[in-house]
GROMACS .gro file of C-alpha atoms in nm:
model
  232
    1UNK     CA    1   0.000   0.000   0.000
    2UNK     CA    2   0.128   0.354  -0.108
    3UNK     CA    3   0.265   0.582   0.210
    4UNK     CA    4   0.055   0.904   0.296
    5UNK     CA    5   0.107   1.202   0.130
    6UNK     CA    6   0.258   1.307   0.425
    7UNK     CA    7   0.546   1.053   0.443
    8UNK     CA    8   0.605   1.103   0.128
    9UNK     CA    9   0.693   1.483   0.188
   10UNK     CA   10   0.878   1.380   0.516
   11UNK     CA   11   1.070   1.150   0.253
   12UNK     CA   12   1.133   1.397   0.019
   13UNK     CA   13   1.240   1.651   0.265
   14UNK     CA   14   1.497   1.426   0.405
   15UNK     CA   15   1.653   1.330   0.053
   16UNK     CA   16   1.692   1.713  -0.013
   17UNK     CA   17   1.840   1.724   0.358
   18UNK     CA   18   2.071   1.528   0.260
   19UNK     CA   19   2.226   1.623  -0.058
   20UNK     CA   20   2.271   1.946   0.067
   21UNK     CA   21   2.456   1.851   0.373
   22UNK     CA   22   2.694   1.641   0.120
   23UNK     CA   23   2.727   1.946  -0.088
   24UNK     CA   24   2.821   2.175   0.181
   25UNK     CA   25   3.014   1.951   0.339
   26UNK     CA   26   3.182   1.930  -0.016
   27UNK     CA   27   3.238   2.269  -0.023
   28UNK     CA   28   3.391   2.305   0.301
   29UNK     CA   29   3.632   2.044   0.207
   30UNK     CA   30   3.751   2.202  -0.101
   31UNK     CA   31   4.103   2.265  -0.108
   32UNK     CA   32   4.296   2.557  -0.219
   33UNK     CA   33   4.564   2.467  -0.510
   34UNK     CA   34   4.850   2.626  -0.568
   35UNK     CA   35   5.087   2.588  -0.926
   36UNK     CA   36   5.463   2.646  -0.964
   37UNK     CA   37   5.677   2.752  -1.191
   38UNK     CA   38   5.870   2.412  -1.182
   39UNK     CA   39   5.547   2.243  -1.274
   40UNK     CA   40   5.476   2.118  -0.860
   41UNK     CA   41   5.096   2.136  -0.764
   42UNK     CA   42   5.073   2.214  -0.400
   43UNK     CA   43   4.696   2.189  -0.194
   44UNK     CA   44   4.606   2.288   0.133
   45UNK     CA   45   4.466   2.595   0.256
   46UNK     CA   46   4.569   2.950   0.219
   47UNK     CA   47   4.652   3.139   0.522
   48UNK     CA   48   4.754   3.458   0.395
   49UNK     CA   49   4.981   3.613   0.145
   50UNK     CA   50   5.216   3.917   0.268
   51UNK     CA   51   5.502   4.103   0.116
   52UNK     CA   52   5.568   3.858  -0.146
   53UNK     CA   53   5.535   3.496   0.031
   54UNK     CA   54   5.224   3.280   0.052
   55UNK     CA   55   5.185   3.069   0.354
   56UNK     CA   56   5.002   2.759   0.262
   57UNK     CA   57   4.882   2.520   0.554
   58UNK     CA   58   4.894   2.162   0.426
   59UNK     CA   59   4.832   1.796   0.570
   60UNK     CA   60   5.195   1.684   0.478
   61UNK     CA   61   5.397   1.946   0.580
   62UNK     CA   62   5.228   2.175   0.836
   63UNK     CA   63   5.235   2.539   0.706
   64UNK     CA   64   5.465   2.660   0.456
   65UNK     CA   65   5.611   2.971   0.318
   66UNK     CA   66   5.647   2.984  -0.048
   67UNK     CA   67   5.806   3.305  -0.239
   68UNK     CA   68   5.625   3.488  -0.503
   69UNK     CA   69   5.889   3.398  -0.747
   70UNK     CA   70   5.812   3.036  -0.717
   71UNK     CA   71   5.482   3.052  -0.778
   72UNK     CA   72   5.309   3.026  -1.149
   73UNK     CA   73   4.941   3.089  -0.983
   74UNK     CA   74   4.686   2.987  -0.729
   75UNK     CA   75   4.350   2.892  -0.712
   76UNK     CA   76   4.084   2.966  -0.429
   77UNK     CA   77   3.723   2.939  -0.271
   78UNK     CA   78   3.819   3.158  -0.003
   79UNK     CA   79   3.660   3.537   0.039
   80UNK     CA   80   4.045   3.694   0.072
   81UNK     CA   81   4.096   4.100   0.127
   82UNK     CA   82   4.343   4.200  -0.095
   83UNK     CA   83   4.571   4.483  -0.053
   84UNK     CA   84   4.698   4.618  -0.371
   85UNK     CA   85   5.070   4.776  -0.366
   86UNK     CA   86   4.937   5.124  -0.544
   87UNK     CA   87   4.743   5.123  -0.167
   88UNK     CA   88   4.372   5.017  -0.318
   89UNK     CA   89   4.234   4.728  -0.104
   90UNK     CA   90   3.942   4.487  -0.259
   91UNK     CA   91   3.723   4.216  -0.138
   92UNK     CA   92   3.721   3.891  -0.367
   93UNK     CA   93   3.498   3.574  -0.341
   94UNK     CA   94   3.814   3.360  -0.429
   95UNK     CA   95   4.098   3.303  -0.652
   96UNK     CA   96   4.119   3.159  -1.007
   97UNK     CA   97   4.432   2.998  -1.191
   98UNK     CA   98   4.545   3.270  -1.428
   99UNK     CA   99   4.889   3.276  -1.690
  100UNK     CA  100   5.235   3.260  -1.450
  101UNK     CA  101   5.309   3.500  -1.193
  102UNK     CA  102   4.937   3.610  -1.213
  103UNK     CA  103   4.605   3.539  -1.016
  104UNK     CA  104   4.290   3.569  -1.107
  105UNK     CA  105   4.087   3.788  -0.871
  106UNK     CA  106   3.723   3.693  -0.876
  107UNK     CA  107   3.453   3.955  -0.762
  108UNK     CA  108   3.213   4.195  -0.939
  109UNK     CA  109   3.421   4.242  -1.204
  110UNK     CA  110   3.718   3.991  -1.243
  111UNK     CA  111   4.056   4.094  -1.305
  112UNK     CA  112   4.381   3.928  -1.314
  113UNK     CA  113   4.675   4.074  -1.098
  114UNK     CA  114   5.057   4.045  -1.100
  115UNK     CA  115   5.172   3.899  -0.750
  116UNK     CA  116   5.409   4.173  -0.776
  117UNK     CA  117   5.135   4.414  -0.722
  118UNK     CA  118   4.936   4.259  -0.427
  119UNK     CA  119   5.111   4.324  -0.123
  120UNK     CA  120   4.851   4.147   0.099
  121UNK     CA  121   4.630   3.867   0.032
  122UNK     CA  122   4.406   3.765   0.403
  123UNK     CA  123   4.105   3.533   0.407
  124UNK     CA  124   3.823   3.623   0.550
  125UNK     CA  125   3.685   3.480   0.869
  126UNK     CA  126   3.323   3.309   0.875
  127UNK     CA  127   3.150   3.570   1.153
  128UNK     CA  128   3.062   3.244   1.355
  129UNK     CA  129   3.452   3.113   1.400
  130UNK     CA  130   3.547   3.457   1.546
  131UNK     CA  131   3.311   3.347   1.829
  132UNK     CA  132   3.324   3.143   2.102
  133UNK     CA  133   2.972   3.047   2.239
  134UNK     CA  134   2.824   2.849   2.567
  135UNK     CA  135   2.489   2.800   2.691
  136UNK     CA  136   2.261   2.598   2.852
  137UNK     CA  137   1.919   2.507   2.947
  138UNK     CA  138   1.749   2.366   3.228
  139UNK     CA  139   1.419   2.232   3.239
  140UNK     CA  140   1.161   2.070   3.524
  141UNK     CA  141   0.832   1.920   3.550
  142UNK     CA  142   0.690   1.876   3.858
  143UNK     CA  143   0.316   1.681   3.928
  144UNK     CA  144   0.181   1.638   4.249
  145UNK     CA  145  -0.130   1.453   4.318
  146UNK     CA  146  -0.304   1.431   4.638
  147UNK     CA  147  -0.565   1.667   4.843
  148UNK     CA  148  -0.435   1.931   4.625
  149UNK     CA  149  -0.344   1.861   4.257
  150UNK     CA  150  -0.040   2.038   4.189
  151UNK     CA  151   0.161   2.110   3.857
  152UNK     CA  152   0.469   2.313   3.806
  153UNK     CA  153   0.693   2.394   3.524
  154UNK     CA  154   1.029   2.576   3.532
  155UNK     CA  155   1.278   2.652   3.223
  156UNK     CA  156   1.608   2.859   3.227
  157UNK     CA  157   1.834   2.865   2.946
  158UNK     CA  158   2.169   3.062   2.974
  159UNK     CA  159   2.384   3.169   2.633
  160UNK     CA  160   2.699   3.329   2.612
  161UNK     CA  161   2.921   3.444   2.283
  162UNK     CA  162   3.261   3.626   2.325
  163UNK     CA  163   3.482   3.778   2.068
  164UNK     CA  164   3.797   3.900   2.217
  165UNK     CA  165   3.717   4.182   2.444
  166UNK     CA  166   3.372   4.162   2.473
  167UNK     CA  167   3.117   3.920   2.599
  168UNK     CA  168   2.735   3.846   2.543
  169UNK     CA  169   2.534   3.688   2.767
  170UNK     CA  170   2.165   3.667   2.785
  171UNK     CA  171   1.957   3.477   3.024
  172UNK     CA  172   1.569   3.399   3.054
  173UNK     CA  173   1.367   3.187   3.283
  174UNK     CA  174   1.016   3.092   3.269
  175UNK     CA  175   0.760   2.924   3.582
  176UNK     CA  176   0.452   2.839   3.596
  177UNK     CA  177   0.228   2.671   3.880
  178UNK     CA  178  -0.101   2.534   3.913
  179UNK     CA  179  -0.324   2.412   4.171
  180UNK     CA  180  -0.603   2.235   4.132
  181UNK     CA  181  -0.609   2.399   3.800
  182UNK     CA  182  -0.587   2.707   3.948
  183UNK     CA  183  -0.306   2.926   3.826
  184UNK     CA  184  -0.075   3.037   4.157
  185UNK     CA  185   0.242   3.126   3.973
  186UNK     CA  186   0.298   3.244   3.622
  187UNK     CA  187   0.596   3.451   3.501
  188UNK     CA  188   0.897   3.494   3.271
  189UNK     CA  189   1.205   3.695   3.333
  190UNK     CA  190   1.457   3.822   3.038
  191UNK     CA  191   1.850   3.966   3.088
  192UNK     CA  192   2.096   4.105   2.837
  193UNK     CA  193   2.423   4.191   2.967
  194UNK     CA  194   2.702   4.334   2.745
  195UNK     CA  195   3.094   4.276   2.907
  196UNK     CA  196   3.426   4.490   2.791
  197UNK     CA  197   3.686   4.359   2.952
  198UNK     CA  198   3.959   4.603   3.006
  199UNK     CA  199   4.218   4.324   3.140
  200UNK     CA  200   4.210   3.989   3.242
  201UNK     CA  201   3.973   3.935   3.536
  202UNK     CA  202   3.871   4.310   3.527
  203UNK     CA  203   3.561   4.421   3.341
  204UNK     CA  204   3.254   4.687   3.247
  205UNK     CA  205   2.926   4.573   3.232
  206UNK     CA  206   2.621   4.704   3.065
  207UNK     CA  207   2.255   4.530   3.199
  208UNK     CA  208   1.891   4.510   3.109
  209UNK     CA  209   1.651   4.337   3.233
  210UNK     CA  210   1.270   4.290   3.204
  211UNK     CA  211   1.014   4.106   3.414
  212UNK     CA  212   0.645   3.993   3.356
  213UNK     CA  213   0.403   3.826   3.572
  214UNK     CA  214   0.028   3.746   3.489
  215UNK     CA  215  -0.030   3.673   3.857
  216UNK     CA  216   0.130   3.923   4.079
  217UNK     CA  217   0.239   4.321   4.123
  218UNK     CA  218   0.386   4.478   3.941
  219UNK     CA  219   0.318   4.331   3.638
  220UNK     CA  220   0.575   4.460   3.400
  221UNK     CA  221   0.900   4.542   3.584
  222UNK     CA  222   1.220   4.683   3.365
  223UNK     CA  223   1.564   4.794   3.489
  224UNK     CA  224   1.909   4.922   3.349
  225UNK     CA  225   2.224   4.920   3.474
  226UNK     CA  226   2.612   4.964   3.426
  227UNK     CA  227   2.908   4.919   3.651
  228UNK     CA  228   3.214   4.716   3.714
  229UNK     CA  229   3.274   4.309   3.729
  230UNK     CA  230   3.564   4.060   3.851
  231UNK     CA  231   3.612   3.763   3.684
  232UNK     CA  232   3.765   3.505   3.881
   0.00000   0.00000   0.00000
């Protein structure tokens, strides 16, 4: 007998799931190339290109530093910032193979450029791998039965994403109780905080925070703050 139309979609959905997990995960794989002018064919992944040498991290041979003069071109998927030597600086979406001692700069309007006149060559950084994030969340579910029937829920989740000096952190927390079907307790609770560390342990912290509770005064409760933290 045929599936419902239903698991058919669910079917569907996971097939298309799928191939595009392989495909990005494809993508991310993809290695840079680079040619030289002895006819070698190095891969790996470019970590930036600076006053004439290109430092290539590879599986067999760690990072290496290979000299403009060596090399016939290169090939890319990486978004790179390139720094030109007349002092113009361009974003690219990658790098194509182009005739020796050339590169093929790939952007709104492609153009091939001498290695002699690219000072600096630096990949950009996915927004996401520049930050380091934590978190939690904590859930209960409490049922009591007896003279009084008693239910009670409580959630609080905790994140927290830091990029060098500064740290993100918000927090929110949600309970509810009930007895005998009879709401007692019923609130949620948000709070942002925004950390510049000026040092190690020492830092400056921005707060706000905002209440609301359907059972008890005051309903809506908001508050700001800003002062100094230790970390330990």
């Amino acid at each position: 007998m045929a599936g419902s139309p239903f698991a058919r979609r669910c079917t569907m959905s996971f097939r298309l799931l799928l191939c595009l997990l392989l495909l990005s995960t494809s993508c991310f794989s993809h290695a840079d190339t680079v040619w030289l002018r002895n006819g070698d064919r190095l891969t790996g992944k470019v970590k930036l290109y600076d006053s004439g040498k290109l430092l290539l991290a590879t599986d067999f041979a760690g990072e290496i530093a290979i000299r403009a003069e060596r090399i016939a071109s290169v090939e890319s998927a990486q978004q790179l910032e390139v720094r030109f030597a007349d002092g113009g600086q361009q974003r690219y979406q990658g790098l194509q193979a182009s005739q020796p001692g050339e590169v093929g700069l790939l952007g709104p309007v492609p153009r091939s450029a001498a290695f002699s006149a690219i000072q600096r060559m630096i990949p950009l950084q996915p927004l996401v791998k520049d930050w380091v994030w934590s978190g939690n969340i904590d859930g209960a579910l409490d049922r009591k039965s007896g003279s009084k029937d008693t239910d009670k829920f409580d959630l609080r989740l905790k994140a927290t994403a830091r990029n060098g000096h500064w740290r993100n952190t918000l927090v929110g927390e949600y309970h509810r109780e009930a007895k005998d079907e009879k709401v007692a307790t019923d609130n949620y609770a948000l709070e942002y905080s925004l950390d510049r560390f000026l040092g190690r342990h020492w830092f400056w912290q921005g707060k706000l925070e905002y209440e609301r509770d359907w059972v008890d005064d005051p309903k809506i409760a908001r508050a700001v703050g800003t002062g100094p933290g230790y970390q330990f």
